[in-house]
Amino acid sequence: DAGITQSPRHKVTETGTPVTLRCHQTENHRYMYWYRQDPGHGLRLIHYSYGVKDTDKGEVSDGYSVSRSKTEDFLLTLESATSSQTSVYFCAISDRLARETQYFGPGTRLLVL
Amino acid sequence: DQQVKQNSPSLSVQEGRISILNCDYTNSMFDYFLWYKKYPAEGPTFLISISSIKDKNEDGRFTVFLNKSAKHLSLHIVPSQPGDSAVYFCATYSGNTGKLIFGQGTTLQVKP
């Protein structure tokens, strides 16, 4: 298994509060991604990174921001959490030589009350 | 506008039989097609992929077929085992965008 960890694994928060999710990899892969999984939608890309300090938006980026200050860490921030952001969040990584194959972390289950 | 569709939300098969999971896509410019498997409370796990220049790829019990003219992808599992019970996602990859697009998933149940 690829060395990917996510923290926290579970979080309950209140509407309007900021939330930061962390993804940490030990594979030294260049590309990192944040997805959310919701029933009936599969996995949808939120943001991705193609290098340190290089990030771009995905399909459902509104309400989310990201940062990558080190190769191994990719942070996802919900500036002001809303109930519609209740979801399961997955981080993924891929190598520049086989970018099409992404490896996923264990996920973070977020509940916004 | 769903570019990748898995029209069957669920599938149930008997142990030892063949499981066939299907996926349709709309964009003919995709370069790779992938299948992921997901158990509850775990992240998706890469299963098998196929390049757009091929029509079949096999790995043990798993075979992926690509029909480009029909824009259709399928995953065959033979023989099916109870441990194969999971949610299966198909995904497409474009080298131009560098992104994966996932289908909605199909829940496979393999009965002993």
mmCIF file with all atom_site columns, C-alpha atoms in Angstrom:
data_model
loop_
_atom_site.group_PDB
_atom_site.id
_atom_site.type_symbol
_atom_site.label_atom_id
_atom_site.label_alt_id
_atom_site.label_comp_id
_atom_site.label_asym_id
_atom_site.label_entity_id
_atom_site.label_seq_id
_atom_site.pdbx_PDB_ins_code
_atom_site.Cartn_x
_atom_site.Cartn_y
_atom_site.Cartn_z
_atom_site.occupancy
_atom_site.B_iso_or_equiv
_atom_site.pdbx_formal_charge
_atom_site.auth_seq_id
_atom_site.auth_comp_id
_atom_site.auth_asym_id
_atom_site.auth_atom_id
_atom_site.pdbx_PDB_model_num
ATOM 1   C CA . ASP A 1 1   ? 0.000   0.000   0.000   1.00 0.00 ? 1   ASP A CA 1
ATOM 2   C CA . ALA A 1 2   ? 1.141   3.501   -0.785  1.00 0.00 ? 2   ALA A CA 1
ATOM 3   C CA . GLY A 1 3   ? 2.219   5.418   2.313   1.00 0.00 ? 3   GLY A CA 1
ATOM 4   C CA . ILE A 1 4   ? -0.650  7.859   2.638   1.00 0.00 ? 4   ILE A CA 1
ATOM 5   C CA . THR A 1 5   ? -2.210  8.959   5.892   1.00 0.00 ? 5   THR A CA 1
ATOM 6   C CA . GLN A 1 6   ? -5.049  11.352  6.535   1.00 0.00 ? 6   GLN A CA 1
ATOM 7   C CA . SER A 1 7   ? -5.875  13.202  9.716   1.00 0.00 ? 7   SER A CA 1
ATOM 8   C CA . PRO A 1 8   ? -8.210  13.409  11.418  1.00 0.00 ? 8   PRO A CA 1
ATOM 9   C CA . ARG A 1 9   ? -10.076 10.253  10.372  1.00 0.00 ? 9   ARG A CA 1
ATOM 10  C CA . HIS A 1 10  ? -13.338 11.504  11.804  1.00 0.00 ? 10  HIS A CA 1
ATOM 11  C CA . LYS A 1 11  ? -14.493 15.018  12.653  1.00 0.00 ? 11  LYS A CA 1
ATOM 12  C CA . VAL A 1 12  ? -17.714 16.631  13.784  1.00 0.00 ? 12  VAL A CA 1
ATOM 13  C CA . THR A 1 13  ? -17.917 20.395  13.543  1.00 0.00 ? 13  THR A CA 1
ATOM 14  C CA . GLU A 1 14  ? -20.463 23.177  13.501  1.00 0.00 ? 14  GLU A CA 1
ATOM 15  C CA . THR A 1 15  ? -21.600 25.317  10.609  1.00 0.00 ? 15  THR A CA 1
ATOM 16  C CA . GLY A 1 16  ? -19.428 28.379  10.151  1.00 0.00 ? 16  GLY A CA 1
ATOM 17  C CA . THR A 1 17  ? -16.283 27.005  11.763  1.00 0.00 ? 17  THR A CA 1
ATOM 18  C CA . PRO A 1 18  ? -13.023 26.538  9.846   1.00 0.00 ? 18  PRO A CA 1
ATOM 19  C CA . VAL A 1 19  ? -11.779 22.991  9.305   1.00 0.00 ? 19  VAL A CA 1
ATOM 20  C CA . THR A 1 20  ? -8.425  21.736  8.034   1.00 0.00 ? 20  THR A CA 1
ATOM 21  C CA . LEU A 1 21  ? -7.807  18.222  6.825   1.00 0.00 ? 21  LEU A CA 1
ATOM 22  C CA . ARG A 1 22  ? -4.286  16.919  6.379   1.00 0.00 ? 22  ARG A CA 1
ATOM 23  C CA . CYS A 1 23  ? -2.860  14.450  3.914   1.00 0.00 ? 23  CYS A CA 1
ATOM 24  C CA . HIS A 1 24  ? 0.652   13.113  4.422   1.00 0.00 ? 24  HIS A CA 1
ATOM 25  C CA . GLN A 1 25  ? 2.591   10.874  2.013   1.00 0.00 ? 25  GLN A CA 1
ATOM 26  C CA . THR A 1 26  ? 5.895   9.078   2.332   1.00 0.00 ? 26  THR A CA 1
ATOM 27  C CA . GLU A 1 27  ? 6.208   8.153   -1.361  1.00 0.00 ? 27  GLU A CA 1
ATOM 28  C CA . ASN A 1 28  ? 7.712   11.435  -2.588  1.00 0.00 ? 28  ASN A CA 1
ATOM 29  C CA . HIS A 1 29  ? 5.092   11.569  -5.342  1.00 0.00 ? 29  HIS A CA 1
ATOM 30  C CA . ARG A 1 30  ? 4.736   14.834  -7.185  1.00 0.00 ? 30  ARG A CA 1
ATOM 31  C CA . TYR A 1 31  ? 0.974   14.927  -7.615  1.00 0.00 ? 31  TYR A CA 1
ATOM 32  C CA . MET A 1 32  ? -1.575  15.096  -4.802  1.00 0.00 ? 32  MET A CA 1
ATOM 33  C CA . TYR A 1 33  ? -5.350  15.343  -4.958  1.00 0.00 ? 33  TYR A CA 1
ATOM 34  C CA . TRP A 1 34  ? -8.347  15.946  -2.736  1.00 0.00 ? 34  TRP A CA 1
ATOM 35  C CA . TYR A 1 35  ? -11.681 14.278  -3.540  1.00 0.00 ? 35  TYR A CA 1
ATOM 36  C CA . ARG A 1 36  ? -15.026 14.088  -1.847  1.00 0.00 ? 36  ARG A CA 1
ATOM 37  C CA . GLN A 1 37  ? -17.304 11.079  -2.058  1.00 0.00 ? 37  GLN A CA 1
ATOM 38  C CA . ASP A 1 38  ? -21.060 11.445  -1.838  1.00 0.00 ? 38  ASP A CA 1
ATOM 39  C CA . PRO A 1 39  ? -23.845 8.959   -2.584  1.00 0.00 ? 39  PRO A CA 1
ATOM 40  C CA . GLY A 1 40  ? -24.783 8.970   -6.256  1.00 0.00 ? 40  GLY A CA 1
ATOM 41  C CA . HIS A 1 41  ? -21.773 11.069  -7.257  1.00 0.00 ? 41  HIS A CA 1
ATOM 42  C CA . GLY A 1 42  ? -18.791 8.777   -7.037  1.00 0.00 ? 42  GLY A CA 1
ATOM 43  C CA . LEU A 1 43  ? -15.590 10.678  -6.283  1.00 0.00 ? 43  LEU A CA 1
ATOM 44  C CA . ARG A 1 44  ? -15.321 14.308  -7.333  1.00 0.00 ? 44  ARG A CA 1
ATOM 45  C CA . LEU A 1 45  ? -12.086 16.265  -7.524  1.00 0.00 ? 45  LEU A CA 1
ATOM 46  C CA . ILE A 1 46  ? -11.876 19.313  -5.250  1.00 0.00 ? 46  ILE A CA 1
ATOM 47  C CA . HIS A 1 47  ? -8.313  20.564  -5.744  1.00 0.00 ? 47  HIS A CA 1
ATOM 48  C CA . TYR A 1 48  ? -5.026  19.090  -6.823  1.00 0.00 ? 48  TYR A CA 1
ATOM 49  C CA . SER A 1 49  ? -1.334  19.907  -6.637  1.00 0.00 ? 49  SER A CA 1
ATOM 50  C CA . TYR A 1 50  ? 1.391   19.338  -9.194  1.00 0.00 ? 50  TYR A CA 1
ATOM 51  C CA . GLY A 1 51  ? 4.263   20.411  -6.970  1.00 0.00 ? 51  GLY A CA 1
ATOM 52  C CA . VAL A 1 52  ? 5.173   22.407  -3.896  1.00 0.00 ? 52  VAL A CA 1
ATOM 53  C CA . LYS A 1 53  ? 3.150   25.619  -3.890  1.00 0.00 ? 53  LYS A CA 1
ATOM 54  C CA . ASP A 1 54  ? 1.542   24.639  -7.233  1.00 0.00 ? 54  ASP A CA 1
ATOM 55  C CA . THR A 1 55  ? -2.173  23.947  -6.955  1.00 0.00 ? 55  THR A CA 1
ATOM 56  C CA . ASP A 1 56  ? -5.242  24.142  -9.139  1.00 0.00 ? 56  ASP A CA 1
ATOM 57  C CA . LYS A 1 57  ? -8.994  23.796  -8.885  1.00 0.00 ? 57  LYS A CA 1
ATOM 58  C CA . GLY A 1 58  ? -11.007 20.701  -9.573  1.00 0.00 ? 58  GLY A CA 1
ATOM 59  C CA . GLU A 1 59  ? -14.651 20.103  -10.340 1.00 0.00 ? 59  GLU A CA 1
ATOM 60  C CA . VAL A 1 60  ? -16.120 21.126  -6.945  1.00 0.00 ? 60  VAL A CA 1
ATOM 61  C CA . SER A 1 61  ? -13.681 23.684  -5.512  1.00 0.00 ? 61  SER A CA 1
ATOM 62  C CA . ASP A 1 62  ? -16.117 26.319  -4.193  1.00 0.00 ? 62  ASP A CA 1
ATOM 63  C CA . GLY A 1 63  ? -15.788 26.726  -0.428  1.00 0.00 ? 63  GLY A CA 1
ATOM 64  C CA . TYR A 1 64  ? -12.435 24.938  -0.273  1.00 0.00 ? 64  TYR A CA 1
ATOM 65  C CA . SER A 1 65  ? -8.821  26.049  -0.345  1.00 0.00 ? 65  SER A CA 1
ATOM 66  C CA . VAL A 1 66  ? -5.592  24.051  -0.316  1.00 0.00 ? 66  VAL A CA 1
ATOM 67  C CA . SER A 1 67  ? -1.946  24.526  0.456   1.00 0.00 ? 67  SER A CA 1
ATOM 68  C CA . ARG A 1 68  ? 1.194   22.517  -0.175  1.00 0.00 ? 68  ARG A CA 1
ATOM 69  C CA . SER A 1 69  ? 4.339   23.855  1.477   1.00 0.00 ? 69  SER A CA 1
ATOM 70  C CA . LYS A 1 70  ? 6.177   20.523  1.444   1.00 0.00 ? 70  LYS A CA 1
ATOM 71  C CA . THR A 1 71  ? 6.185   17.597  -0.977  1.00 0.00 ? 71  THR A CA 1
ATOM 72  C CA . GLU A 1 72  ? 4.749   15.274  1.636   1.00 0.00 ? 72  GLU A CA 1
ATOM 73  C CA . ASP A 1 73  ? 1.863   17.388  2.947   1.00 0.00 ? 73  ASP A CA 1
ATOM 74  C CA . PHE A 1 74  ? -1.303  18.610  1.262   1.00 0.00 ? 74  PHE A CA 1
ATOM 75  C CA . LEU A 1 75  ? -3.839  20.508  3.363   1.00 0.00 ? 75  LEU A CA 1
ATOM 76  C CA . LEU A 1 76  ? -7.513  21.022  2.570   1.00 0.00 ? 76  LEU A CA 1
ATOM 77  C CA . THR A 1 77  ? -9.279  23.886  4.356   1.00 0.00 ? 77  THR A CA 1
ATOM 78  C CA . LEU A 1 78  ? -12.958 24.605  4.637   1.00 0.00 ? 78  LEU A CA 1
ATOM 79  C CA . GLU A 1 79  ? -12.910 28.300  5.516   1.00 0.00 ? 79  GLU A CA 1
ATOM 80  C CA . SER A 1 80  ? -16.453 28.298  6.908   1.00 0.00 ? 80  SER A CA 1
ATOM 81  C CA . ALA A 1 81  ? -17.968 24.833  6.973   1.00 0.00 ? 81  ALA A CA 1
ATOM 82  C CA . THR A 1 82  ? -21.514 24.296  5.685   1.00 0.00 ? 82  THR A CA 1
ATOM 83  C CA . SER A 1 83  ? -23.808 21.292  5.997   1.00 0.00 ? 83  SER A CA 1
ATOM 84  C CA . SER A 1 84  ? -23.386 20.618  2.265   1.00 0.00 ? 84  SER A CA 1
ATOM 85  C CA . GLN A 1 85  ? -19.734 19.872  2.973   1.00 0.00 ? 85  GLN A CA 1
ATOM 86  C CA . THR A 1 86  ? -20.643 16.869  5.090   1.00 0.00 ? 86  THR A CA 1
ATOM 87  C CA . SER A 1 87  ? -18.915 14.121  3.171   1.00 0.00 ? 87  SER A CA 1
ATOM 88  C CA . VAL A 1 88  ? -16.076 11.630  3.106   1.00 0.00 ? 88  VAL A CA 1
ATOM 89  C CA . TYR A 1 89  ? -12.843 13.212  1.922   1.00 0.00 ? 89  TYR A CA 1
ATOM 90  C CA . PHE A 1 90  ? -10.079 11.249  0.244   1.00 0.00 ? 90  PHE A CA 1
ATOM 91  C CA . CYS A 1 91  ? -6.557  12.264  -0.539  1.00 0.00 ? 91  CYS A CA 1
ATOM 92  C CA . ALA A 1 92  ? -4.736  10.637  -3.449  1.00 0.00 ? 92  ALA A CA 1
ATOM 93  C CA . ILE A 1 93  ? -1.230  10.705  -4.887  1.00 0.00 ? 93  ILE A CA 1
ATOM 94  C CA . SER A 1 94  ? 0.340   9.821   -8.201  1.00 0.00 ? 94  SER A CA 1
ATOM 95  C CA . ASP A 1 95  ? 3.809   9.660   -9.614  1.00 0.00 ? 95  ASP A CA 1
ATOM 96  C CA . ARG A 1 96  ? 4.916   11.757  -12.608 1.00 0.00 ? 96  ARG A CA 1
ATOM 97  C CA . LEU A 1 97  ? 5.851   8.595   -14.552 1.00 0.00 ? 97  LEU A CA 1
ATOM 98  C CA . ALA A 1 98  ? 2.411   6.989   -14.163 1.00 0.00 ? 98  ALA A CA 1
ATOM 99  C CA . ARG A 1 99  ? 0.195   9.920   -13.442 1.00 0.00 ? 99  ARG A CA 1
ATOM 100 C CA . GLU A 1 100 ? -2.964  8.099   -14.483 1.00 0.00 ? 100 GLU A CA 1
ATOM 101 C CA . THR A 1 101 ? -2.744  5.696   -11.541 1.00 0.00 ? 101 THR A CA 1
ATOM 102 C CA . GLN A 1 102 ? -3.714  7.390   -8.305  1.00 0.00 ? 102 GLN A CA 1
ATOM 103 C CA . TYR A 1 103 ? -3.371  5.822   -4.872  1.00 0.00 ? 103 TYR A CA 1
ATOM 104 C CA . PHE A 1 104 ? -5.802  6.802   -2.171  1.00 0.00 ? 104 PHE A CA 1
ATOM 105 C CA . GLY A 1 105 ? -5.595  7.419   1.536   1.00 0.00 ? 105 GLY A CA 1
ATOM 106 C CA . PRO A 1 106 ? -8.033  5.931   4.071   1.00 0.00 ? 106 PRO A CA 1
ATOM 107 C CA . GLY A 1 107 ? -10.384 8.925   4.092   1.00 0.00 ? 107 GLY A CA 1
ATOM 108 C CA . THR A 1 108 ? -11.734 11.474  6.566   1.00 0.00 ? 108 THR A CA 1
ATOM 109 C CA . ARG A 1 109 ? -15.385 11.387  7.507   1.00 0.00 ? 109 ARG A CA 1
ATOM 110 C CA . LEU A 1 110 ? -16.603 14.950  8.168   1.00 0.00 ? 110 LEU A CA 1
ATOM 111 C CA . LEU A 1 111 ? -19.958 15.843  9.659   1.00 0.00 ? 111 LEU A CA 1
ATOM 112 C CA . VAL A 1 112 ? -21.007 19.499  9.685   1.00 0.00 ? 112 VAL A CA 1
ATOM 113 C CA . LEU A 1 113 ? -23.916 20.173  12.040  1.00 0.00 ? 113 LEU A CA 1
ATOM 114 C CA . ASP B 2 1   ? -23.236 16.414  -17.349 1.00 0.00 ? 1   ASP B CA 1
ATOM 115 C CA . GLN B 2 2   ? -21.990 13.000  -16.315 1.00 0.00 ? 2   GLN B CA 1
ATOM 116 C CA . GLN B 2 3   ? -19.063 12.022  -18.531 1.00 0.00 ? 3   GLN B CA 1
ATOM 117 C CA . VAL B 2 4   ? -18.666 8.583   -16.946 1.00 0.00 ? 4   VAL B CA 1
ATOM 118 C CA . LYS B 2 5   ? -21.707 6.521   -16.051 1.00 0.00 ? 5   LYS B CA 1
ATOM 119 C CA . GLN B 2 6   ? -22.195 3.281   -14.204 1.00 0.00 ? 6   GLN B CA 1
ATOM 120 C CA . ASN B 2 7   ? -25.857 2.592   -14.800 1.00 0.00 ? 7   ASN B CA 1
ATOM 121 C CA . SER B 2 8   ? -26.192 -0.344  -12.420 1.00 0.00 ? 8   SER B CA 1
ATOM 122 C CA . PRO B 2 9   ? -26.050 0.775   -8.769  1.00 0.00 ? 9   PRO B CA 1
ATOM 123 C CA . SER B 2 10  ? -25.813 -2.817  -7.581  1.00 0.00 ? 10  SER B CA 1
ATOM 124 C CA . LEU B 2 11  ? -25.093 -6.352  -8.732  1.00 0.00 ? 11  LEU B CA 1
ATOM 125 C CA . SER B 2 12  ? -25.486 -9.673  -6.956  1.00 0.00 ? 12  SER B CA 1
ATOM 126 C CA . VAL B 2 13  ? -23.820 -12.896 -8.129  1.00 0.00 ? 13  VAL B CA 1
ATOM 127 C CA . GLN B 2 14  ? -23.201 -16.360 -6.756  1.00 0.00 ? 14  GLN B CA 1
ATOM 128 C CA . GLU B 2 15  ? -19.739 -17.383 -5.629  1.00 0.00 ? 15  GLU B CA 1
ATOM 129 C CA . GLY B 2 16  ? -17.818 -19.045 -8.455  1.00 0.00 ? 16  GLY B CA 1
ATOM 130 C CA . ARG B 2 17  ? -19.799 -17.329 -11.193 1.00 0.00 ? 17  ARG B CA 1
ATOM 131 C CA . ILE B 2 18  ? -18.732 -14.416 -13.393 1.00 0.00 ? 18  ILE B CA 1
ATOM 132 C CA . SER B 2 19  ? -19.308 -10.811 -12.305 1.00 0.00 ? 19  SER B CA 1
ATOM 133 C CA . ILE B 2 20  ? -19.584 -8.241  -15.082 1.00 0.00 ? 20  ILE B CA 1
ATOM 134 C CA . LEU B 2 21  ? -19.497 -4.574  -14.188 1.00 0.00 ? 21  LEU B CA 1
ATOM 135 C CA . ASN B 2 22  ? -20.179 -1.981  -16.854 1.00 0.00 ? 22  ASN B CA 1
ATOM 136 C CA . CYS B 2 23  ? -19.234 1.622   -17.485 1.00 0.00 ? 23  CYS B CA 1
ATOM 137 C CA . ASP B 2 24  ? -20.076 4.061   -20.299 1.00 0.00 ? 24  ASP B CA 1
ATOM 138 C CA . TYR B 2 25  ? -18.249 7.260   -21.162 1.00 0.00 ? 25  TYR B CA 1
ATOM 139 C CA . THR B 2 26  ? -18.936 10.153  -23.494 1.00 0.00 ? 26  THR B CA 1
ATOM 140 C CA . ASN B 2 27  ? -15.533 11.638  -24.353 1.00 0.00 ? 27  ASN B CA 1
ATOM 141 C CA . SER B 2 28  ? -13.472 9.730   -26.905 1.00 0.00 ? 28  SER B CA 1
ATOM 142 C CA . MET B 2 29  ? -10.292 11.626  -25.955 1.00 0.00 ? 29  MET B CA 1
ATOM 143 C CA . PHE B 2 30  ? -9.569  9.691   -22.772 1.00 0.00 ? 30  PHE B CA 1
ATOM 144 C CA . ASP B 2 31  ? -6.164  7.969   -22.644 1.00 0.00 ? 31  ASP B CA 1
ATOM 145 C CA . TYR B 2 32  ? -6.596  5.438   -19.864 1.00 0.00 ? 32  TYR B CA 1
ATOM 146 C CA . PHE B 2 33  ? -9.471  3.657   -18.197 1.00 0.00 ? 33  PHE B CA 1
ATOM 147 C CA . LEU B 2 34  ? -9.221  2.339   -14.663 1.00 0.00 ? 34  LEU B CA 1
ATOM 148 C CA . TRP B 2 35  ? -11.166 0.306   -12.146 1.00 0.00 ? 35  TRP B CA 1
ATOM 149 C CA . TYR B 2 36  ? -11.011 0.890   -8.407  1.00 0.00 ? 36  TYR B CA 1
ATOM 150 C CA . LYS B 2 37  ? -12.418 -1.246  -5.620  1.00 0.00 ? 37  LYS B CA 1
ATOM 151 C CA . LYS B 2 38  ? -13.613 0.182   -2.327  1.00 0.00 ? 38  LYS B CA 1
ATOM 152 C CA . TYR B 2 39  ? -14.441 -1.534  0.927   1.00 0.00 ? 39  TYR B CA 1
ATOM 153 C CA . PRO B 2 40  ? -16.504 0.290   3.597   1.00 0.00 ? 40  PRO B CA 1
ATOM 154 C CA . ALA B 2 41  ? -14.491 2.738   5.728   1.00 0.00 ? 41  ALA B CA 1
ATOM 155 C CA . GLU B 2 42  ? -11.434 2.375   3.475   1.00 0.00 ? 42  GLU B CA 1
ATOM 156 C CA . GLY B 2 43  ? -10.001 4.342   0.586   1.00 0.00 ? 43  GLY B CA 1
ATOM 157 C CA . PRO B 2 44  ? -10.417 3.163   -3.023  1.00 0.00 ? 44  PRO B CA 1
ATOM 158 C CA . THR B 2 45  ? -7.810  0.662   -4.154  1.00 0.00 ? 45  THR B CA 1
ATOM 159 C CA . PHE B 2 46  ? -6.492  0.554   -7.704  1.00 0.00 ? 46  PHE B CA 1
ATOM 160 C CA . LEU B 2 47  ? -7.484  -2.711  -9.370  1.00 0.00 ? 47  LEU B CA 1
ATOM 161 C CA . ILE B 2 48  ? -6.675  -2.713  -13.075 1.00 0.00 ? 48  ILE B CA 1
ATOM 162 C CA . SER B 2 49  ? -6.319  -0.311  -15.980 1.00 0.00 ? 49  SER B CA 1
ATOM 163 C CA . ILE B 2 50  ? -6.249  -0.304  -19.758 1.00 0.00 ? 50  ILE B CA 1
ATOM 164 C CA . SER B 2 51  ? -4.746  2.048   -22.288 1.00 0.00 ? 51  SER B CA 1
ATOM 165 C CA . SER B 2 52  ? -6.985  3.501   -24.977 1.00 0.00 ? 52  SER B CA 1
ATOM 166 C CA . ILE B 2 53  ? -4.894  1.731   -27.626 1.00 0.00 ? 53  ILE B CA 1
ATOM 167 C CA . LYS B 2 54  ? -5.810  -1.708  -26.285 1.00 0.00 ? 54  LYS B CA 1
ATOM 168 C CA . ASP B 2 55  ? -9.080  -3.585  -26.088 1.00 0.00 ? 55  ASP B CA 1
ATOM 169 C CA . LYS B 2 56  ? -8.323  -6.078  -23.335 1.00 0.00 ? 56  LYS B CA 1
ATOM 170 C CA . ASN B 2 57  ? -6.136  -6.314  -20.251 1.00 0.00 ? 57  ASN B CA 1
ATOM 171 C CA . GLU B 2 58  ? -6.006  -9.267  -17.893 1.00 0.00 ? 58  GLU B CA 1
ATOM 172 C CA . ASP B 2 59  ? -4.665  -9.636  -14.362 1.00 0.00 ? 59  ASP B CA 1
ATOM 173 C CA . GLY B 2 60  ? -5.462  -12.898 -12.666 1.00 0.00 ? 60  GLY B CA 1
ATOM 174 C CA . ARG B 2 61  ? -9.202  -13.162 -12.110 1.00 0.00 ? 61  ARG B CA 1
ATOM 175 C CA . PHE B 2 62  ? -9.788  -9.631  -13.397 1.00 0.00 ? 62  PHE B CA 1
ATOM 176 C CA . THR B 2 63  ? -10.139 -8.673  -17.061 1.00 0.00 ? 63  THR B CA 1
ATOM 177 C CA . VAL B 2 64  ? -11.023 -5.263  -18.408 1.00 0.00 ? 64  VAL B CA 1
ATOM 178 C CA . PHE B 2 65  ? -12.507 -4.880  -21.875 1.00 0.00 ? 65  PHE B CA 1
ATOM 179 C CA . LEU B 2 66  ? -12.618 -1.635  -23.815 1.00 0.00 ? 66  LEU B CA 1
ATOM 180 C CA . ASN B 2 67  ? -15.006 -1.077  -26.722 1.00 0.00 ? 67  ASN B CA 1
ATOM 181 C CA . LYS B 2 68  ? -14.060 2.313   -28.106 1.00 0.00 ? 68  LYS B CA 1
ATOM 182 C CA . SER B 2 69  ? -16.692 2.417   -30.827 1.00 0.00 ? 69  SER B CA 1
ATOM 183 C CA . ALA B 2 70  ? -19.408 1.923   -28.196 1.00 0.00 ? 70  ALA B CA 1
ATOM 184 C CA . LYS B 2 71  ? -17.548 4.029   -25.586 1.00 0.00 ? 71  LYS B CA 1
ATOM 185 C CA . HIS B 2 72  ? -18.023 1.154   -23.189 1.00 0.00 ? 72  HIS B CA 1
ATOM 186 C CA . LEU B 2 73  ? -15.785 -0.370  -20.536 1.00 0.00 ? 73  LEU B CA 1
ATOM 187 C CA . SER B 2 74  ? -16.406 -3.560  -18.604 1.00 0.00 ? 74  SER B CA 1
ATOM 188 C CA . LEU B 2 75  ? -14.740 -5.461  -15.780 1.00 0.00 ? 75  LEU B CA 1
ATOM 189 C CA . HIS B 2 76  ? -15.048 -9.236  -15.622 1.00 0.00 ? 76  HIS B CA 1
ATOM 190 C CA . ILE B 2 77  ? -14.276 -11.106 -12.418 1.00 0.00 ? 77  ILE B CA 1
ATOM 191 C CA . VAL B 2 78  ? -13.945 -14.882 -12.818 1.00 0.00 ? 78  VAL B CA 1
ATOM 192 C CA . PRO B 2 79  ? -14.510 -16.735 -10.583 1.00 0.00 ? 79  PRO B CA 1
ATOM 193 C CA . SER B 2 80  ? -16.200 -14.357 -8.173  1.00 0.00 ? 80  SER B CA 1
ATOM 194 C CA . GLN B 2 81  ? -15.382 -14.730 -4.482  1.00 0.00 ? 81  GLN B CA 1
ATOM 195 C CA . PRO B 2 82  ? -17.153 -13.384 -1.374  1.00 0.00 ? 82  PRO B CA 1
ATOM 196 C CA . GLY B 2 83  ? -14.117 -11.168 -0.700  1.00 0.00 ? 83  GLY B CA 1
ATOM 197 C CA . ASP B 2 84  ? -14.847 -9.380  -3.987  1.00 0.00 ? 84  ASP B CA 1
ATOM 198 C CA . SER B 2 85  ? -17.960 -7.836  -2.406  1.00 0.00 ? 85  SER B CA 1
ATOM 199 C CA . ALA B 2 86  ? -17.274 -4.097  -2.530  1.00 0.00 ? 86  ALA B CA 1
ATOM 200 C CA . VAL B 2 87  ? -18.095 -0.926  -4.436  1.00 0.00 ? 87  VAL B CA 1
ATOM 201 C CA . TYR B 2 88  ? -16.411 -0.744  -7.831  1.00 0.00 ? 88  TYR B CA 1
ATOM 202 C CA . PHE B 2 89  ? -15.678 2.577   -9.508  1.00 0.00 ? 89  PHE B CA 1
ATOM 203 C CA . CYS B 2 90  ? -14.654 3.000   -13.109 1.00 0.00 ? 90  CYS B CA 1
ATOM 204 C CA . ALA B 2 91  ? -12.584 6.055   -13.972 1.00 0.00 ? 91  ALA B CA 1
ATOM 205 C CA . THR B 2 92  ? -11.251 7.715   -17.086 1.00 0.00 ? 92  THR B CA 1
ATOM 206 C CA . TYR B 2 93  ? -8.006  9.629   -17.442 1.00 0.00 ? 93  TYR B CA 1
ATOM 207 C CA . SER B 2 94  ? -7.042  12.341  -19.899 1.00 0.00 ? 94  SER B CA 1
ATOM 208 C CA . GLY B 2 95  ? -3.385  13.185  -20.415 1.00 0.00 ? 95  GLY B CA 1
ATOM 209 C CA . ASN B 2 96  ? -4.443  16.695  -21.420 1.00 0.00 ? 96  ASN B CA 1
ATOM 210 C CA . THR B 2 97  ? -6.089  17.504  -18.106 1.00 0.00 ? 97  THR B CA 1
ATOM 211 C CA . GLY B 2 98  ? -4.175  15.079  -15.885 1.00 0.00 ? 98  GLY B CA 1
ATOM 212 C CA . LYS B 2 99  ? -7.399  14.284  -14.084 1.00 0.00 ? 99  LYS B CA 1
ATOM 213 C CA . LEU B 2 100 ? -9.457  11.217  -13.305 1.00 0.00 ? 100 LEU B CA 1
ATOM 214 C CA . ILE B 2 101 ? -13.225 11.297  -13.762 1.00 0.00 ? 101 ILE B CA 1
ATOM 215 C CA . PHE B 2 102 ? -15.130 8.687   -11.791 1.00 0.00 ? 102 PHE B CA 1
ATOM 216 C CA . GLY B 2 103 ? -18.405 6.922   -12.325 1.00 0.00 ? 103 GLY B CA 1
ATOM 217 C CA . GLN B 2 104 ? -20.974 6.734   -9.532  1.00 0.00 ? 104 GLN B CA 1
ATOM 218 C CA . GLY B 2 105 ? -19.967 3.230   -8.488  1.00 0.00 ? 105 GLY B CA 1
ATOM 219 C CA . THR B 2 106 ? -21.564 -0.243  -8.533  1.00 0.00 ? 106 THR B CA 1
ATOM 220 C CA . THR B 2 107 ? -21.982 -2.272  -5.356  1.00 0.00 ? 107 THR B CA 1
ATOM 221 C CA . LEU B 2 108 ? -21.104 -5.909  -5.976  1.00 0.00 ? 108 LEU B CA 1
ATOM 222 C CA . GLN B 2 109 ? -22.344 -8.594  -3.623  1.00 0.00 ? 109 GLN B CA 1
ATOM 223 C CA . VAL B 2 110 ? -20.957 -12.092 -4.045  1.00 0.00 ? 110 VAL B CA 1
ATOM 224 C CA . LYS B 2 111 ? -23.075 -14.643 -2.204  1.00 0.00 ? 111 LYS B CA 1
ATOM 225 C CA . PRO B 2 112 ? -21.451 -17.794 -0.768  1.00 0.00 ? 112 PRO B CA 1
#
